[in-house]
Each structure stands twice: as structure tokens, then as C-alpha cells.
Coordinates of C-alpha atoms in Angstrom, one line a residue:
Chain A
A1 CA 0.0 0.0 0.0
I2 CA 1.1 3.6 -0.7
Q3 CA 1.9 5.4 2.5
M4 CA 1.1 9.1 2.8
T5 CA 3.3 11.0 5.3
Q6 CA 1.7 14.3 6.2
S7 CA 3.4 17.0 8.2
P8 CA 3.2 18.7 10.5
S9 CA 0.6 16.9 12.6
S10 CA -0.4 20.1 14.2
L11 CA 0.2 23.8 13.5
S12 CA -0.6 27.0 15.4
A13 CA -1.1 30.2 13.4
S14 CA -2.9 33.5 13.5
V15 CA -5.6 35.0 11.4
G16 CA -3.9 36.5 8.3
D17 CA -0.9 34.1 8.4
T18 CA 0.1 31.9 5.5
V19 CA 0.6 28.2 6.3
T20 CA 1.9 25.2 4.4
I21 CA 1.0 21.5 4.9
S22 CA 3.0 18.8 3.2
C23 CA 2.3 15.3 2.1
R24 CA 4.8 12.8 0.8
A25 CA 3.9 9.6 -1.0
S26 CA 6.0 6.4 -0.6
Q27 CA 5.9 6.0 -4.3
G28 CA 5.0 8.2 -7.3
I29 CA 1.3 8.9 -7.6
R30 CA 1.4 11.3 -10.6
N31 CA -1.0 14.1 -9.5
D32 CA -3.7 11.8 -8.1
L33 CA -3.9 13.6 -4.8
G34 CA -6.7 15.5 -3.1
W35 CA -6.9 17.8 0.0
Y36 CA -9.8 17.7 2.4
Q37 CA -10.8 19.9 5.3
Q38 CA -12.7 18.6 8.3
K39 CA -14.2 20.5 11.2
P40 CA -15.2 18.8 14.5
G41 CA -18.3 16.7 14.2
K42 CA -18.6 17.3 10.5
A43 CA -17.9 15.4 7.3
P44 CA -14.8 16.3 5.4
K45 CA -15.0 18.6 2.5
L46 CA -13.0 18.5 -0.8
L47 CA -10.7 21.5 -1.3
I48 CA -8.4 20.5 -4.1
F49 CA -8.3 17.6 -6.5
A50 CA -5.6 16.5 -9.0
A51 CA -3.0 18.1 -6.7
S52 CA -3.7 21.6 -7.8
T53 CA -7.3 22.1 -9.0
L54 CA -9.5 24.1 -6.8
H55 CA -12.9 22.5 -6.1
S56 CA -15.9 24.6 -7.0
G57 CA -16.8 27.1 -4.4
V58 CA -13.5 26.8 -2.5
P59 CA -11.8 30.2 -1.8
S60 CA -8.7 31.0 -3.9
R61 CA -6.6 31.4 -0.7
F62 CA -6.3 27.6 -0.9
T63 CA -3.6 26.4 -3.3
G64 CA -2.2 23.0 -4.0
S65 CA 1.0 22.1 -5.7
G66 CA 3.3 19.1 -6.4
S67 CA 3.4 15.9 -8.3
D68 CA 4.9 12.4 -8.2
T69 CA 5.8 12.1 -4.4
D70 CA 5.7 15.6 -2.9
F71 CA 2.7 17.8 -2.4
T72 CA 1.8 20.9 -0.5
L73 CA -1.3 22.7 0.5
T74 CA -0.9 26.4 1.2
I75 CA -3.5 28.6 2.8
S76 CA -2.8 32.3 2.3
G77 CA -4.3 34.9 4.6
L78 CA -5.9 32.5 7.2
Q79 CA -9.5 33.2 8.0
P80 CA -11.2 32.2 11.3
E81 CA -13.2 29.5 9.4
D82 CA -10.0 27.8 8.2
F83 CA -9.1 26.4 11.6
A84 CA -9.8 22.8 11.1
T85 CA -8.0 19.5 10.4
Y86 CA -6.7 18.9 6.9
Y87 CA -6.0 15.5 5.2
C88 CA -4.4 14.5 1.9
L89 CA -5.7 11.5 0.0
Q90 CA -4.0 9.5 -2.8
D91 CA -6.4 7.9 -5.2
Y92 CA -3.7 6.7 -7.6
D93 CA -3.9 3.1 -6.5
Y94 CA -5.9 0.9 -4.2
P95 CA -6.0 0.9 -1.3
F96 CA -6.6 4.6 -1.3
T97 CA -4.7 6.1 1.6
F98 CA -5.0 9.3 3.7
G99 CA -2.3 11.2 5.4
Q100 CA -2.5 11.3 9.2
G101 CA -4.0 14.8 9.2
T102 CA -2.8 18.2 10.2
K103 CA -4.7 20.1 12.9
L104 CA -4.6 23.8 12.4
E105 CA -5.2 25.7 15.5
I106 CA -5.5 29.4 16.4
K107 CA -2.4 30.8 18.1
Chain B
E1 CA -30.2 20.4 -1.6
V2 CA -27.5 18.1 -2.9
Q3 CA -26.6 15.5 -0.3
L4 CA -25.9 11.9 0.6
V5 CA -27.8 10.4 3.5
E6 CA -26.4 7.4 5.4
T7 CA -28.5 5.1 7.6
G8 CA -28.1 1.8 9.3
G9 CA -25.5 2.5 12.0
G10 CA -25.9 1.4 15.5
L11 CA -24.6 -0.6 18.5
V12 CA -23.8 -4.3 17.8
K13 CA -21.9 -7.0 19.6
P14 CA -18.6 -8.4 18.3
G15 CA -19.3 -10.9 15.6
G16 CA -22.6 -9.2 14.7
S17 CA -23.7 -7.6 11.4
L18 CA -25.0 -4.3 10.2
R19 CA -26.0 -3.0 6.8
L20 CA -25.3 0.6 6.0
S21 CA -27.2 2.4 3.3
C22 CA -26.5 5.6 1.5
A23 CA -29.0 7.4 -0.6
A24 CA -28.5 10.4 -2.9
V25 CA -30.8 13.3 -2.7
G26 CA -30.7 16.0 -5.4
L27 CA -27.8 14.4 -7.3
T28 CA -27.0 11.4 -9.4
F29 CA -24.6 8.6 -9.0
R30 CA -24.4 8.2 -12.7
G31 CA -20.9 7.5 -13.9
A32 CA -19.5 8.0 -10.4
R33 CA -17.4 5.7 -8.3
L34 CA -18.8 5.4 -4.8
N35 CA -16.8 4.9 -1.6
W36 CA -17.1 4.2 2.1
V37 CA -14.6 6.0 4.4
R38 CA -14.5 5.6 8.1
Q39 CA -13.2 7.4 11.1
A40 CA -12.5 5.8 14.5
P41 CA -13.2 8.0 17.5
G42 CA -10.5 10.7 17.8
K43 CA -8.6 9.3 14.8
G44 CA -8.0 10.1 11.1
L45 CA -9.8 9.1 8.0
E46 CA -9.5 5.6 6.6
W47 CA -10.7 4.5 3.1
V48 CA -12.7 1.3 3.4
S49 CA -14.1 0.3 0.0
S50 CA -14.9 1.5 -3.5
I51 CA -17.3 0.4 -6.2
S52 CA -17.3 1.5 -9.8
H53 CA -20.4 2.7 -11.7
S54 CA -21.1 -0.7 -13.2
S55 CA -20.1 -2.6 -10.1
S56 CA -17.5 -4.3 -12.2
H57 CA -14.6 -3.1 -10.1
I58 CA -14.8 -3.4 -6.3
Y59 CA -12.0 -2.9 -3.8
Y60 CA -11.6 -3.2 0.0
I61 CA -9.0 -2.3 2.6
D62 CA -7.3 -5.6 3.7
S63 CA -8.7 -5.4 7.2
V64 CA -12.3 -5.8 6.0
K65 CA -11.8 -8.2 3.1
G66 CA -14.0 -11.3 3.5
R67 CA -16.2 -9.5 6.1
F68 CA -17.6 -6.4 4.3
T69 CA -19.5 -6.3 1.0
I70 CA -20.1 -3.1 -1.0
S71 CA -22.9 -2.9 -3.5
R72 CA -24.9 -0.3 -5.4
D73 CA -28.3 0.2 -7.0
N74 CA -28.0 2.8 -9.7
A75 CA -31.8 2.9 -10.3
Q76 CA -32.3 3.8 -6.6
N77 CA -29.2 6.1 -6.5
S78 CA -28.0 4.1 -3.5
V79 CA -24.9 2.3 -2.2
Y80 CA -24.7 -0.2 0.6
L81 CA -22.1 -1.7 2.9
Q82 CA -22.9 -5.1 4.4
M83 CA -20.7 -5.6 7.4
N84 CA -20.4 -9.0 9.0
S85 CA -18.2 -10.5 11.7
L86 CA -17.8 -7.0 13.2
R87 CA -14.9 -6.3 15.5
A88 CA -14.3 -3.6 18.1
E89 CA -11.8 -1.9 15.7
D90 CA -14.6 -1.4 13.2
T91 CA -16.1 1.2 15.5
G92 CA -16.4 4.7 14.1
V93 CA -18.3 7.0 11.9
Y94 CA -18.8 5.7 8.3
Y95 CA -19.2 8.1 5.5
C96 CA -20.3 7.4 1.9
T97 CA -18.7 9.6 -0.7
R98 CA -19.2 10.2 -4.4
D99 CA -16.1 10.3 -6.5
G100 CA -16.5 11.4 -10.1
S101 CA -12.7 11.2 -10.9
F102 CA -12.4 14.7 -9.5
G103 CA -12.0 13.9 -5.9
M104 CA -14.5 12.8 -3.3
D105 CA -16.7 15.8 -4.0
V106 CA -19.8 14.9 -2.0
W107 CA -19.9 13.3 1.4
G108 CA -22.7 12.1 3.6
Q109 CA -23.2 13.3 7.2
G110 CA -21.9 9.9 8.5
T111 CA -23.5 7.1 10.4
T112 CA -22.0 5.8 13.7
V113 CA -21.1 2.1 14.2
S114 CA -20.3 0.9 17.7
V115 CA -19.1 -2.6 18.2
S116 CA -19.0 -3.5 21.9
S117 CA -20.2 -6.3 24.2

């Protein structure tokens, strides 16, 4: 199975900051990677698919980049509603695998 | 409103069975892969199973192979997860998701499965 190593596991930041979350795949996955946001008690939401394509309705402050094994999610100008847990997911090969998650907290 | 609605969760003893259902409201499953994703209490997300539009391609995570069965009814816009021989480690919230090759773009609200004696 492809392992997705996500870092950091937690992150403290302030409103207006720019933060970056990384995901590294244990083997090449082309650009078959998505980023998801989850708030407590809620279902995850798709932010980005195909590594860098913004899902409909997602603010442009979210950007994704990378290919093959290394990927990043950048949130520019953090808003209060962005404090949540973020996951990457590879859907290149079965079993699909998620990163361990990054909890973004308010400093 | 576009949504997926899961039902069928509950409390079951180890070794028991449950059947989860997921129905689409305001959207179609046509052409889409469907998935089940679960989340143990306080833990991260874990993909469980996928089924292609025609049901010709079905996949499971190793830990549920031989115990869980995914199926779908395109006419009813529904997907199911039959879970047998349940274990404590199967406890969690189960989400169904639609995946149209552009990421898992629609998620249900989740249904909770608790396996305990």
C-alpha cells in the first residue's frame, strides 16, 4: 500500500498568516492527490483535486501544488473558518490512503 | 439540496452484522465511483471500500476483506455496505462519498457504528 506521510501533525497560526502543509507519498502517484478539510463533528469537504485544481466554491486562498511524491497545501491569509483538520488522500492506486492529518489551531 | 444520507449504523456486539445504506438526494450517482470512508473515535480518516459505476470493479482495505461487501443500485441512487463479523476496531463514523474522478466531492453526514459487548 502507498503510504502518505503528512506534516506537520499540528500547527498554530494567527488570522492572516500563510501556512503550508506537506504530504509525501511512498511512491510516485502522478498528481492523483486531493486535499480535504474537516471540522469537528462534520464530514470532510473537498478542497483540491488532482493536486492543484480548486474544487468549485473553495476560496482562492487555498492552493495546492506538487506531483509524483511531494505535495503541498498552502493557505494564504488565514481566516477564522480555516481552523480545522486537513487531510491529503491519494487515489492513484488501491487501497486509497489518507495522510495522518494536520490540525490547524488558532495561536 | 444536494446530499448523501447514510443510515443503518448502531450498536452491535462483536461478531454481529450491520448493513449501511447511503441514498443520494438531489444528485445522481451516474458515472461515479462510490466509496465508504470511516473514522475511528478521535482518529484520522480511513478509506474502506470503492465500487465502480457498473459494479464491475470493487476494492476493499485488507482489514475488511471477507467481512464487508459493498454494492450499489443505480436505479435507486443508493450504495450499501454489508458488514459481517464486526470487531471492536470497526467502531467509528462511516461516510459514503461520491467520486467522479475529480476527488470525493460529495460526502454524507456519516453514520455511527459501535461494536461492543
